[in-house]
Coordinates of C-alpha atoms in Angstrom, one line a residue:
M1 CA 19.2 52.7 -8.2
V2 CA 17.3 52.2 -5.1
N3 CA 17.2 53.8 -2.0
K4 CA 16.4 52.2 1.4
K5 CA 13.8 54.0 3.1
D6 CA 12.5 54.0 7.0
N7 CA 10.0 51.3 6.7
N8 CA 12.5 49.0 5.1
D9 CA 11.1 49.2 1.8
F10 CA 13.5 50.0 -1.1
M11 CA 12.6 53.1 -3.3
P12 CA 14.2 54.0 -6.6
V13 CA 15.9 57.1 -6.7
I14 CA 15.1 57.8 -10.4
A15 CA 12.1 56.7 -12.6
I16 CA 13.2 55.1 -15.9
A17 CA 10.6 55.8 -18.8
P18 CA 9.7 52.8 -21.0
G19 CA 11.3 54.9 -23.8
E20 CA 14.6 53.5 -22.6
T21 CA 13.7 49.9 -23.5
I22 CA 12.2 51.1 -26.6
R23 CA 15.5 52.8 -27.5
E24 CA 17.5 49.7 -26.6
N25 CA 15.1 47.4 -29.0
M26 CA 15.7 50.2 -31.8
R27 CA 19.6 49.8 -31.4
Y28 CA 19.1 45.9 -31.5
L29 CA 17.0 46.0 -34.5
G30 CA 18.9 48.7 -36.2
M31 CA 16.0 50.9 -36.6
N32 CA 16.0 54.7 -36.4
Q33 CA 13.4 56.6 -34.8
K34 CA 11.7 57.5 -38.2
E35 CA 11.5 54.0 -39.3
L36 CA 9.9 52.7 -36.2
A37 CA 7.3 55.6 -36.2
A38 CA 6.4 54.6 -39.6
R39 CA 6.0 50.9 -38.7
L40 CA 3.8 51.8 -35.8
D41 CA 1.8 54.2 -37.6
I42 CA 2.3 57.3 -35.3
T43 CA 4.2 60.4 -35.8
E44 CA 7.8 60.6 -35.3
K45 CA 7.2 63.5 -32.6
H46 CA 4.7 61.1 -30.7
L47 CA 7.3 58.5 -30.6
S48 CA 10.0 61.1 -29.5
N49 CA 7.7 61.9 -26.6
I50 CA 7.1 58.3 -25.6
I51 CA 10.7 57.7 -25.6
N52 CA 11.7 60.7 -23.3
G53 CA 8.8 59.9 -21.0
K54 CA 6.7 63.0 -21.8
S55 CA 3.8 60.9 -23.3
P56 CA 2.4 57.7 -21.8
I57 CA 2.1 54.3 -23.6
T58 CA -1.4 53.9 -24.2
Y59 CA -3.1 50.5 -24.8
E60 CA -3.5 51.1 -28.4
T61 CA 0.4 51.8 -28.7
A62 CA 1.2 48.8 -26.5
L63 CA -0.6 46.7 -29.1
K64 CA 1.3 48.2 -31.9
L65 CA 4.7 47.7 -29.9
E66 CA 3.8 44.1 -29.5
S67 CA 3.4 43.6 -33.3
V68 CA 6.7 45.4 -34.2
I69 CA 8.9 45.1 -31.4
G70 CA 7.4 42.3 -29.0
P71 CA 7.2 40.6 -26.7
S72 CA 3.7 41.5 -25.6
A73 CA 1.2 44.4 -25.1
Q74 CA 1.2 43.6 -21.2
F75 CA 4.9 43.9 -21.0
W76 CA 4.8 47.6 -22.2
M77 CA 1.7 48.3 -20.1
N78 CA 3.8 47.1 -17.0
L79 CA 6.8 49.2 -17.9
E80 CA 4.5 52.2 -18.3
S81 CA 2.5 51.4 -15.0
N82 CA 5.7 51.1 -13.1
Y83 CA 7.2 54.0 -14.4
Q84 CA 4.1 56.3 -13.6
L85 CA 4.0 54.6 -10.0
T86 CA 7.7 55.1 -9.3
K87 CA 7.6 58.7 -10.6
A88 CA 4.7 59.4 -8.3
R89 CA 6.2 58.0 -5.4
L90 CA 9.5 60.1 -6.0
E91 CA 7.2 63.2 -6.2
Q92 CA 5.6 62.3 -2.8
E93 CA 9.2 61.9 -1.4
E94 CA 9.9 65.3 -2.5
K95 CA 6.8 66.7 -1.1
M96 CA 7.5 64.9 2.3
D97 CA 11.0 66.4 2.2
A98 CA 9.6 69.7 1.6
D99 CA 6.7 69.2 4.2
L100 CA 9.5 68.0 6.8
E101 CA 10.9 71.6 6.7
I102 CA 7.6 73.2 7.2
L103 CA 6.8 70.8 10.2
K104 CA 9.7 72.5 12.0
N105 CA 7.6 75.5 12.3
I106 CA 4.5 73.9 13.6
P107 CA 4.0 73.8 17.3
Y108 CA 3.3 70.1 17.0
K109 CA 4.0 69.2 20.6
E110 CA 1.6 71.8 22.0
M111 CA -1.0 70.8 19.5
S112 CA -0.6 67.1 20.6
D113 CA -0.8 68.2 24.3
F114 CA -4.3 69.9 23.5
N115 CA -5.2 66.6 21.6
W116 CA -5.6 68.6 18.4
V117 CA -3.3 65.8 16.8
E118 CA -2.0 62.2 17.7
K119 CA 1.2 62.2 20.1
T120 CA 4.0 60.7 18.0
R121 CA 7.8 61.4 17.6
T122 CA 8.1 60.1 14.2
R123 CA 8.5 63.1 12.0
K124 CA 6.7 61.7 9.1
E125 CA 3.8 60.8 11.1
R126 CA 3.6 64.2 12.3
V127 CA 3.5 65.7 8.7
I128 CA 0.7 63.3 8.0
N129 CA -1.2 64.3 10.9
S130 CA -0.5 67.8 10.5
R131 CA -1.9 67.4 6.7
R132 CA -5.2 66.0 8.2
F133 CA -5.6 68.4 10.9
F134 CA -5.2 71.5 8.4
G135 CA -7.1 69.6 5.6
V136 CA -4.4 70.0 3.0
A137 CA -2.6 67.7 0.8
E138 CA 0.7 69.4 1.3
L139 CA 1.6 71.6 4.4
S140 CA 2.9 74.3 1.9
S141 CA -0.8 74.9 1.0
I142 CA -1.9 75.7 4.6
E143 CA -1.5 79.7 4.4
F144 CA -3.4 79.9 1.4
S145 CA -6.2 78.0 2.7
Y146 CA -7.3 80.7 5.1
S147 CA -9.4 84.0 4.8
V148 CA -9.3 85.4 8.4
A149 CA -9.0 88.7 10.3
F150 CA -7.8 88.3 13.7
R151 CA -6.3 90.5 16.5
R152 CA -3.0 90.5 18.3
Q153 CA -2.5 91.6 21.8
N154 CA 1.1 92.8 21.1
Q155 CA 2.1 94.3 17.7
T156 CA 5.9 94.0 18.6
N157 CA 6.3 90.4 19.7
Q158 CA 7.4 87.8 17.1
I159 CA 4.5 85.8 15.6
C160 CA 4.7 82.2 14.6
N161 CA 2.7 82.0 11.7
L162 CA 1.7 78.3 11.4
G163 CA 1.1 78.3 15.0
T164 CA -1.4 81.2 14.5
L165 CA -2.9 79.2 11.5
A166 CA -2.9 76.1 13.7
W167 CA -4.9 78.0 16.4
L168 CA -7.4 79.6 13.5
R169 CA -7.9 76.1 12.2
K170 CA -9.1 74.6 15.5
A171 CA -11.1 77.4 16.1
E172 CA -12.7 76.9 12.6
K173 CA -13.5 73.1 13.3
K174 CA -14.9 73.9 16.5
G175 CA -17.3 76.4 15.2
L176 CA -18.5 74.4 12.5
E177 CA -19.5 72.0 15.1
I178 CA -21.9 74.1 16.8
D179 CA -25.8 74.3 15.4
L180 CA -26.7 77.8 14.8
E181 CA -29.8 80.0 13.7
K182 CA -29.3 82.2 10.8
F183 CA -27.2 85.1 11.3
D184 CA -29.1 88.0 12.1
K185 CA -26.8 91.2 12.6
K186 CA -29.6 93.5 14.3
K187 CA -30.4 90.9 16.7
L188 CA -26.7 90.5 17.8
E189 CA -26.3 94.4 18.0
K190 CA -29.6 94.4 20.4
L191 CA -27.7 92.1 22.7
I192 CA -24.7 94.4 23.4
P193 CA -26.3 95.8 26.7
R194 CA -26.8 92.3 28.2
F195 CA -23.2 91.4 27.1
R196 CA -22.0 94.5 29.0
E197 CA -23.9 93.1 32.0
L198 CA -22.4 89.9 32.1
T199 CA -19.0 91.3 32.4
M200 CA -19.9 91.5 36.1
E201 CA -20.6 87.9 36.3
D202 CA -18.2 85.0 37.1
P203 CA -16.9 82.8 34.5
E204 CA -19.3 79.9 35.3
V205 CA -22.2 82.2 34.8
F206 CA -21.5 84.3 31.9
Y207 CA -19.7 81.7 29.4
H208 CA -22.6 79.4 28.7
E209 CA -25.1 82.6 28.4
V210 CA -22.7 84.4 25.9
K211 CA -22.3 81.0 24.0
D212 CA -26.1 80.7 23.9
L213 CA -26.9 84.1 23.2
C214 CA -24.4 84.1 20.1
A215 CA -25.9 80.9 18.7
N216 CA -29.5 82.5 18.7
C217 CA -27.9 85.2 16.6
G218 CA -26.1 83.1 14.3
V219 CA -23.0 83.2 15.7
A220 CA -20.8 80.4 16.8
F221 CA -18.7 81.2 19.9
V222 CA -15.6 79.1 20.9
L223 CA -12.6 79.1 23.1
V224 CA -9.3 77.7 21.8
P225 CA -6.4 77.1 24.1
Y226 CA -3.5 80.0 23.7
L227 CA -0.7 78.4 21.5
P228 CA 2.8 79.9 22.6
R229 CA 4.5 82.6 20.5
T230 CA 1.4 83.3 18.7
D231 CA 0.2 86.4 20.5
I232 CA -3.3 85.8 19.3
C233 CA -6.0 87.0 21.4
G234 CA -9.1 86.6 19.2
A235 CA -10.6 86.1 15.6
T236 CA -13.5 86.4 13.5
I237 CA -13.9 83.5 11.0
W238 CA -16.2 83.3 8.2
R239 CA -17.0 79.4 7.0
N240 CA -20.0 78.5 4.7
H241 CA -21.5 81.8 5.5
K242 CA -21.3 80.9 9.0
P243 CA -19.6 83.6 11.6
I244 CA -17.4 82.3 14.3
I245 CA -15.9 84.3 17.2
A246 CA -13.0 82.6 18.7
L247 CA -11.0 83.8 21.8
S248 CA -7.9 82.4 23.5
V249 CA -8.2 83.8 26.9
M250 CA -4.5 85.0 26.7
G251 CA -3.1 85.7 29.9
K252 CA -6.3 84.7 31.6
R253 CA -7.1 88.1 32.3
A254 CA -10.8 89.3 32.1
D255 CA -10.0 92.7 30.7
I256 CA -8.3 91.2 27.7
F257 CA -11.2 88.5 27.2
W258 CA -14.0 90.9 27.2
F259 CA -12.4 93.6 25.3
T260 CA -11.4 91.1 22.5
F261 CA -14.8 89.7 22.6
F262 CA -16.4 93.2 21.9
H263 CA -13.8 93.8 19.3
E264 CA -14.8 90.8 17.4
L265 CA -18.4 91.7 17.9
A266 CA -17.8 95.1 16.2
H267 CA -15.9 93.1 13.2
L268 CA -19.4 91.2 12.8
I269 CA -21.7 94.4 13.2
N270 CA -20.0 96.8 11.5
H271 CA -18.0 95.1 8.5
S272 CA -20.1 93.3 6.2
S273 CA -17.6 91.5 4.1
Q274 CA -17.2 88.0 4.8
E275 CA -13.8 87.5 3.3
F276 CA -10.8 88.6 5.5
H277 CA -7.2 88.3 5.0
I278 CA -4.6 87.5 7.7
S279 CA -2.6 90.6 8.6
Y280 CA 0.1 91.1 11.2
D281 CA -0.1 94.9 10.9
S282 CA -2.6 97.0 12.5
D283 CA -4.8 98.6 9.7
S284 CA -7.8 101.0 9.8
E285 CA -10.5 98.1 10.0
E286 CA -8.5 96.9 13.2
N287 CA -8.6 100.5 14.7
E288 CA -12.1 101.0 13.9
A289 CA -13.1 97.7 15.6
D290 CA -11.1 98.9 18.7
K291 CA -12.8 102.1 18.7
E292 CA -16.2 100.4 18.3
A293 CA -15.6 97.9 21.0
S294 CA -14.6 100.6 23.5
N295 CA -17.9 102.7 22.8
Y296 CA -19.9 99.3 23.0
L297 CA -18.3 98.8 26.5
I298 CA -18.7 102.4 27.8
A299 CA -20.2 105.0 25.6
E300 CA -18.3 108.1 24.9
K301 CA -20.6 110.5 26.5
Q302 CA -20.5 108.2 29.8
Y303 CA -16.7 108.0 29.7
N304 CA -16.2 111.9 29.3
D305 CA -18.6 112.3 32.2
F306 CA -16.6 110.3 34.3
I307 CA -13.3 112.1 33.3
E308 CA -14.8 115.6 33.8
N309 CA -16.9 115.1 37.0
Y310 CA -15.2 112.4 38.9
E311 CA -11.8 112.0 40.4
Y312 CA -10.9 109.1 38.2
T313 CA -7.7 108.3 39.9
L314 CA -9.6 107.3 42.8
K315 CA -10.2 103.5 43.2
T316 CA -13.6 104.0 44.8
D317 CA -14.8 106.3 42.3
I318 CA -13.7 103.9 39.4
I319 CA -15.8 101.0 41.1
N320 CA -18.8 103.3 42.1
Y321 CA -19.3 104.7 38.8
A322 CA -18.8 101.4 36.8
R323 CA -21.3 100.0 38.7
E324 CA -23.8 102.9 38.2
I325 CA -23.4 102.5 34.3
G326 CA -23.7 98.7 34.5
I327 CA -20.1 97.6 33.8
A328 CA -17.4 95.9 35.6
P329 CA -15.0 98.1 37.1
F330 CA -11.8 96.7 35.6
I331 CA -13.5 97.6 32.2
L332 CA -13.4 101.4 32.9
L333 CA -10.0 101.0 34.8
G334 CA -8.4 99.4 31.4
R335 CA -10.0 102.5 29.4
L336 CA -8.3 104.7 31.8
Q337 CA -5.0 103.0 31.5
H338 CA -5.3 102.7 27.8
D339 CA -6.0 106.3 27.3
G340 CA -3.0 107.4 29.6
Y341 CA -4.7 108.5 32.5
L342 CA -3.5 105.9 34.9
D343 CA -0.6 103.9 34.9
Y344 CA -1.0 100.2 34.1
N345 CA 0.4 99.2 37.6
Y346 CA -2.6 101.0 39.3
Y347 CA -5.3 98.7 41.0
R348 CA -4.4 95.5 39.5
D349 CA -6.4 93.7 42.2
L350 CA -9.6 95.1 40.2
I351 CA -8.5 92.9 37.1
P352 CA -9.6 89.3 38.0
S353 CA -8.0 86.2 36.6
F354 CA -9.9 83.3 35.4
E355 CA -10.0 80.1 33.6
I356 CA -12.7 78.8 31.6
V357 CA -12.8 75.1 31.5

């Protein structure tokens, strides 16, 4: 039986083993399986496996069949070759059908809008392009190919798993393109004061410096456009002993950008393991990284001093104190809002929005 495919070729719907032809010749010659095995000088079990497609016809067996049954060894090898090829094609079709289902959960349109994959409306081409993008033979292998810890902005929103993995894959590919010095954790930690100062600069100033400073410490710093329904703000990725900090600039808000950056710094400085797992739940390591990030930005002693000795609800006091300790005012504001001292509606004008091109 054959099945017409999209490219107008015909594809058999089943693979017929050469054993069927052997069986037909046995009936024609009036031989049973025991007699034919003896004539071929092979075990009856081996002949049974060949007839049932469990064992292939080898060159040696093809020559024996030529002598006992005919017509030629090439005839039997052609049957075997066609059988194996058809079987492989049918297996590929089954994998394609499975991948077409998985494709429904891959944000292909958004990925093509970002030029991560080629634009096409053909679903099979999308599967092939997605396989190449993720570097897998089958799309079902994607989620087993990553070892990443990442931070989400909102723990309650629905997460598009394959969208998240697509974002992480792009971050990984961009990070591996950057030339780096050898990773130096102590050198990176010493740069925290400078990173704090850069929170007061505009993107056109701080972005390139942050990227260069990270590279000098052996860290690839990359930005990857946010993919809808992923809720991912950033990630720390290890590939080939190479750390990558990736940010999505989700919401284009400066407070989210900088807190996420310092959160990922905390992972690199305080967590020595290079193996991470993808997790959708807040765990102790993520909470610890959040706490470290807060302290990197504003030391606990400085923060307590402000709460105890200043009018923390006043906008002017927030601005002046932030400048006094060398941090952007929106960093202090965000800390106050997170800790419940101020409502999130307060002083929104202090939180700049930006886009890094």
